[in-house]
Amino acid sequence: MQFAASLNAVAKSKFQALRGMRDIMSPDAERQRALVDAFAHLAGLSGYGHIMSPIVEDLGVFLRVGESTDVVTKEMYDFEDKDGTRIAMRPELTASVVRAFVQHNPPSLPWKVWYEGPQFRHERPQAGRYRQFSQVGIEVLGSDDPAVDVEVIALGWRFYQALGMNEVTLLLNSLGDDTCRPQYFDALETYFRDRASELSEKSQETLEKNPLRVLDSKRAEDQAIIADAPLMVDFLTDETAEHFAAVRSGLESLGIPYEISPRLVRGLDYYTRTTFEFASTALENAQNAVGGGGRYDGLAESLGGKPTPGIGFALGVDRILLACDAEGVFPAPDLTPDVFVLDVTGTEAATVIADELRMAGISVERAYDGRNMRSQMKVANRVEAPWAVIIGETELAEGNVTLRDMHGDSGQTLVSRDELVATLSTKVAN
Ligand code: HAM
């Protein structure tokens, strides 16, 4: 009943995509796919297998990501399923991938996977910040070798390079592990508590949940206090400091430049040891993070698995494309067809010829709706295909069609129907 009533209410309404969600259309959609293909290629070269996990998960999967983060407490699209289960549309993929790892218990480690797809966060939309956005990313579970950290970070870096991006900065930090973090947490908590009255109201609330998150505040009134806060790097145990040094040295051996960013905490709670962010200097400061990641050595265990180290990153596809626009690189692919087919016979010849050419790997566009020759030629000119096949009555009756060079100066020639595919194949290949 309720359903019928709401159907009535929306009859004839005109809808728009929801706030913060966009229709990505051609050629932007092809550009996005080309980006994903380029990422898949790089990930494949390093032995990462593709994982496609569900877009919705049990809410509990994401609660582990950070009960003191906005991503989980404020921005999650969570709701009750028809059977009463609390579920959430994924705000990120790391927790889903680790859930899949624990569920399937892959026999050979490290387990290396790559992914792509939409994420959902109920944020305040603005340029570069959407409620549905896309990420590409990788995760590695089962090794804490610093060489893995280096491989992961390098893959991100090489990807930006492959797209032609030059204005990316790698920010690097270590957030310590279970041994050194408690001391750092205590020091940070004491420091912020002593100055709590000077902190913004929001940061005072954050302090109650997780003092580390206060470092993430972008509020002006917090900045001076954050600037003097104790740093994790000064609390690292010898082992963690060595691990971090090995990561840095690995990056140096690959010639990958980085900046140590001792206050980089990232927006999710699961991070340990190596953490990093890729910032684009081509974008506005507020939304300039084009990717980020780090180690999460405790996440598998907190999702019910065996203690298993893990590391990965996710790169924001929408923001990367904005940064590419700003740098003038990685344009949308050229979708101009090879051939335009025009027909004045009113027969099925255009349908058949277009099909033959397409099956031979030649891209074809054509006119429809029985338009006259002039209006078909207008469409052909607009489409800008380099070749036109013109099907005329007399020519067709004699087993021929006309082939016209639309851009060059070779004019038009009569080609036998039987030789059309072969003739065009050589021309298109050139
Ligand atoms: P994250 O930093 O929350 O990390 O997101 C990664 C990237 O996604 C950001 O750097 C940004 O480019 C993009 N992004 C995030 N939110 C939005 C938004 N609302 N609109 C547009 N783009 C956005 C993660 O998601 C972690 N799962 C990364 C990771 C993988 N850590 C370890 N493994």
Short mmCIF file of N, CA and C and ligand atoms in Angstrom, two decimals, residues 71 91-95 115 121 123 128-135 138-139 266-268 270-271 277-278 289-296 311-320, ligand 1:
data_model
loop_
_atom_site.label_atom_id
_atom_site.label_comp_id
_atom_site.label_asym_id
_atom_site.label_seq_id
_atom_site.Cartn_x
_atom_site.Cartn_y
_atom_site.Cartn_z
N VAL A 71 34.37 8.80 9.02
CA VAL A 71 34.01 7.87 7.94
C VAL A 71 33.02 6.83 8.47
N PRO A 91 32.28 2.14 2.75
CA PRO A 91 32.91 3.46 2.66
C PRO A 91 34.35 3.33 2.18
N GLU A 92 34.86 2.10 2.14
CA GLU A 92 36.23 1.82 1.71
C GLU A 92 36.33 0.33 1.51
N LEU A 93 37.44 -0.12 0.91
CA LEU A 93 37.50 -1.54 0.55
C LEU A 93 38.44 -2.38 1.39
N THR A 94 39.28 -1.74 2.19
CA THR A 94 40.26 -2.52 2.96
C THR A 94 39.56 -3.49 3.90
N ALA A 95 38.56 -3.00 4.62
CA ALA A 95 37.86 -3.87 5.57
C ALA A 95 37.17 -5.02 4.84
N TYR A 115 41.88 -4.03 -6.59
CA TYR A 115 40.43 -3.83 -6.74
C TYR A 115 40.14 -2.46 -7.34
N ARG A 121 30.35 7.58 0.95
CA ARG A 121 30.53 8.30 2.22
C ARG A 121 29.61 9.51 2.19
N GLU A 123 29.42 12.56 2.85
CA GLU A 123 30.19 13.76 3.19
C GLU A 123 29.49 14.98 2.62
N GLY A 128 35.80 17.55 -5.98
CA GLY A 128 36.74 16.51 -5.55
C GLY A 128 36.26 15.71 -4.35
N ARG A 129 35.06 16.03 -3.86
CA ARG A 129 34.53 15.24 -2.73
C ARG A 129 33.08 14.87 -3.04
N TYR A 130 32.85 13.59 -3.16
CA TYR A 130 31.54 13.11 -3.56
C TYR A 130 31.03 12.09 -2.55
N ARG A 131 29.73 11.81 -2.64
CA ARG A 131 29.17 10.78 -1.75
C ARG A 131 29.33 9.40 -2.36
N GLN A 132 29.34 9.33 -3.67
CA GLN A 132 29.77 8.09 -4.34
C GLN A 132 31.01 8.45 -5.14
N PHE A 133 32.09 7.77 -4.85
CA PHE A 133 33.33 8.03 -5.58
C PHE A 133 33.99 6.69 -5.85
N SER A 134 35.02 6.73 -6.69
CA SER A 134 35.63 5.47 -7.12
C SER A 134 37.07 5.37 -6.64
N GLN A 135 37.46 4.17 -6.32
CA GLN A 135 38.87 3.96 -5.94
C GLN A 135 39.46 2.80 -6.75
N ILE A 138 45.18 -1.68 -3.84
CA ILE A 138 45.76 -3.01 -3.64
C ILE A 138 45.86 -3.30 -2.14
N GLU A 139 45.89 -4.56 -1.80
CA GLU A 139 46.14 -4.98 -0.42
C GLU A 139 47.04 -6.21 -0.46
N ARG A 266 46.18 9.96 8.88
CA ARG A 266 45.18 9.32 8.01
C ARG A 266 43.82 9.23 8.72
N GLY A 267 42.76 9.08 7.90
CA GLY A 267 41.41 9.20 8.45
C GLY A 267 40.77 7.91 8.93
N LEU A 268 41.54 6.85 9.06
CA LEU A 268 40.95 5.58 9.50
C LEU A 268 41.79 5.04 10.65
N TYR A 270 42.73 1.92 11.62
CA TYR A 270 43.44 0.64 11.69
C TYR A 270 44.95 0.71 11.43
N TYR A 271 45.47 1.88 11.13
CA TYR A 271 46.86 1.94 10.68
C TYR A 271 47.90 1.67 11.77
N GLU A 277 50.58 9.05 2.14
CA GLU A 277 49.55 9.71 1.37
C GLU A 277 50.18 10.29 0.12
N PHE A 278 49.43 10.31 -0.96
CA PHE A 278 49.88 10.95 -2.19
C PHE A 278 49.08 12.24 -2.34
N ALA A 289 44.42 15.12 -1.59
CA ALA A 289 44.87 13.74 -1.41
C ALA A 289 44.34 12.90 -2.56
N VAL A 290 45.24 12.44 -3.41
CA VAL A 290 44.80 11.61 -4.54
C VAL A 290 44.96 10.12 -4.21
N GLY A 291 45.43 9.82 -3.01
CA GLY A 291 45.54 8.43 -2.61
C GLY A 291 46.19 8.33 -1.25
N GLY A 292 46.05 7.17 -0.65
CA GLY A 292 46.69 7.00 0.65
C GLY A 292 46.59 5.56 1.10
N GLY A 293 47.43 5.22 2.07
CA GLY A 293 47.37 3.85 2.57
C GLY A 293 48.34 3.64 3.71
N GLY A 294 48.59 2.37 3.98
CA GLY A 294 49.50 2.06 5.06
C GLY A 294 49.32 0.64 5.56
N ARG A 295 50.07 0.32 6.62
CA ARG A 295 49.98 -0.99 7.26
C ARG A 295 48.80 -1.04 8.20
N TYR A 296 48.24 -2.23 8.33
CA TYR A 296 47.13 -2.43 9.28
C TYR A 296 47.32 -3.83 9.87
N ILE A 311 49.10 -4.59 4.39
CA ILE A 311 49.38 -3.22 3.93
C ILE A 311 48.70 -3.02 2.58
N GLY A 312 48.34 -1.77 2.30
CA GLY A 312 47.74 -1.49 1.00
C GLY A 312 47.51 -0.02 0.82
N PHE A 313 46.88 0.31 -0.29
CA PHE A 313 46.50 1.70 -0.52
C PHE A 313 45.24 1.76 -1.35
N ALA A 314 44.60 2.91 -1.33
CA ALA A 314 43.51 3.17 -2.27
C ALA A 314 43.76 4.54 -2.88
N LEU A 315 43.52 4.64 -4.18
CA LEU A 315 43.72 5.90 -4.89
C LEU A 315 42.35 6.38 -5.37
N GLY A 316 42.09 7.66 -5.18
CA GLY A 316 40.79 8.21 -5.55
C GLY A 316 40.73 8.54 -7.04
N VAL A 317 39.94 7.74 -7.76
CA VAL A 317 39.89 7.87 -9.22
C VAL A 317 39.38 9.25 -9.65
N ASP A 318 38.31 9.72 -8.98
CA ASP A 318 37.72 11.01 -9.38
C ASP A 318 38.73 12.14 -9.23
N ARG A 319 39.43 12.11 -8.09
CA ARG A 319 40.42 13.18 -7.83
C ARG A 319 41.61 13.06 -8.75
N ILE A 320 42.04 11.84 -9.04
CA ILE A 320 43.17 11.66 -9.97
C ILE A 320 42.81 12.29 -11.32
P1 HAM B 1 41.20 7.04 2.24
O1 HAM B 1 42.33 7.97 2.47
O2 HAM B 1 40.00 7.19 3.08
O3 HAM B 1 41.81 5.59 2.39
O4 HAM B 1 40.78 7.14 0.71
C1 HAM B 1 41.72 6.99 -0.33
C2 HAM B 1 41.48 8.03 -1.41
O5 HAM B 1 40.11 8.00 -1.84
C3 HAM B 1 41.69 9.47 -0.94
O6 HAM B 1 43.04 9.81 -0.96
C4 HAM B 1 40.90 10.23 -1.99
O7 HAM B 1 41.65 10.37 -3.19
C5 HAM B 1 39.74 9.29 -2.28
N1 HAM B 1 38.53 9.75 -1.57
C6 HAM B 1 38.20 9.56 -0.28
N2 HAM B 1 37.02 10.12 0.01
C7 HAM B 1 36.57 10.69 -1.13
C8 HAM B 1 35.39 11.42 -1.50
N3 HAM B 1 34.41 11.65 -0.64
N4 HAM B 1 35.28 11.86 -2.78
C9 HAM B 1 36.26 11.62 -3.69
N5 HAM B 1 37.38 10.92 -3.40
C10 HAM B 1 37.53 10.46 -2.14
C11 HAM B 1 41.10 4.45 2.25
O8 HAM B 1 40.01 4.39 1.74
C12 HAM B 1 41.86 3.22 2.69
N6 HAM B 1 40.99 2.04 2.46
C13 HAM B 1 43.17 3.10 1.96
C14 HAM B 1 43.95 1.88 2.31
C15 HAM B 1 44.02 0.72 1.63
N7 HAM B 1 44.68 1.74 3.40
C16 HAM B 1 45.21 0.53 3.41
N8 HAM B 1 44.79 -0.10 2.35
#
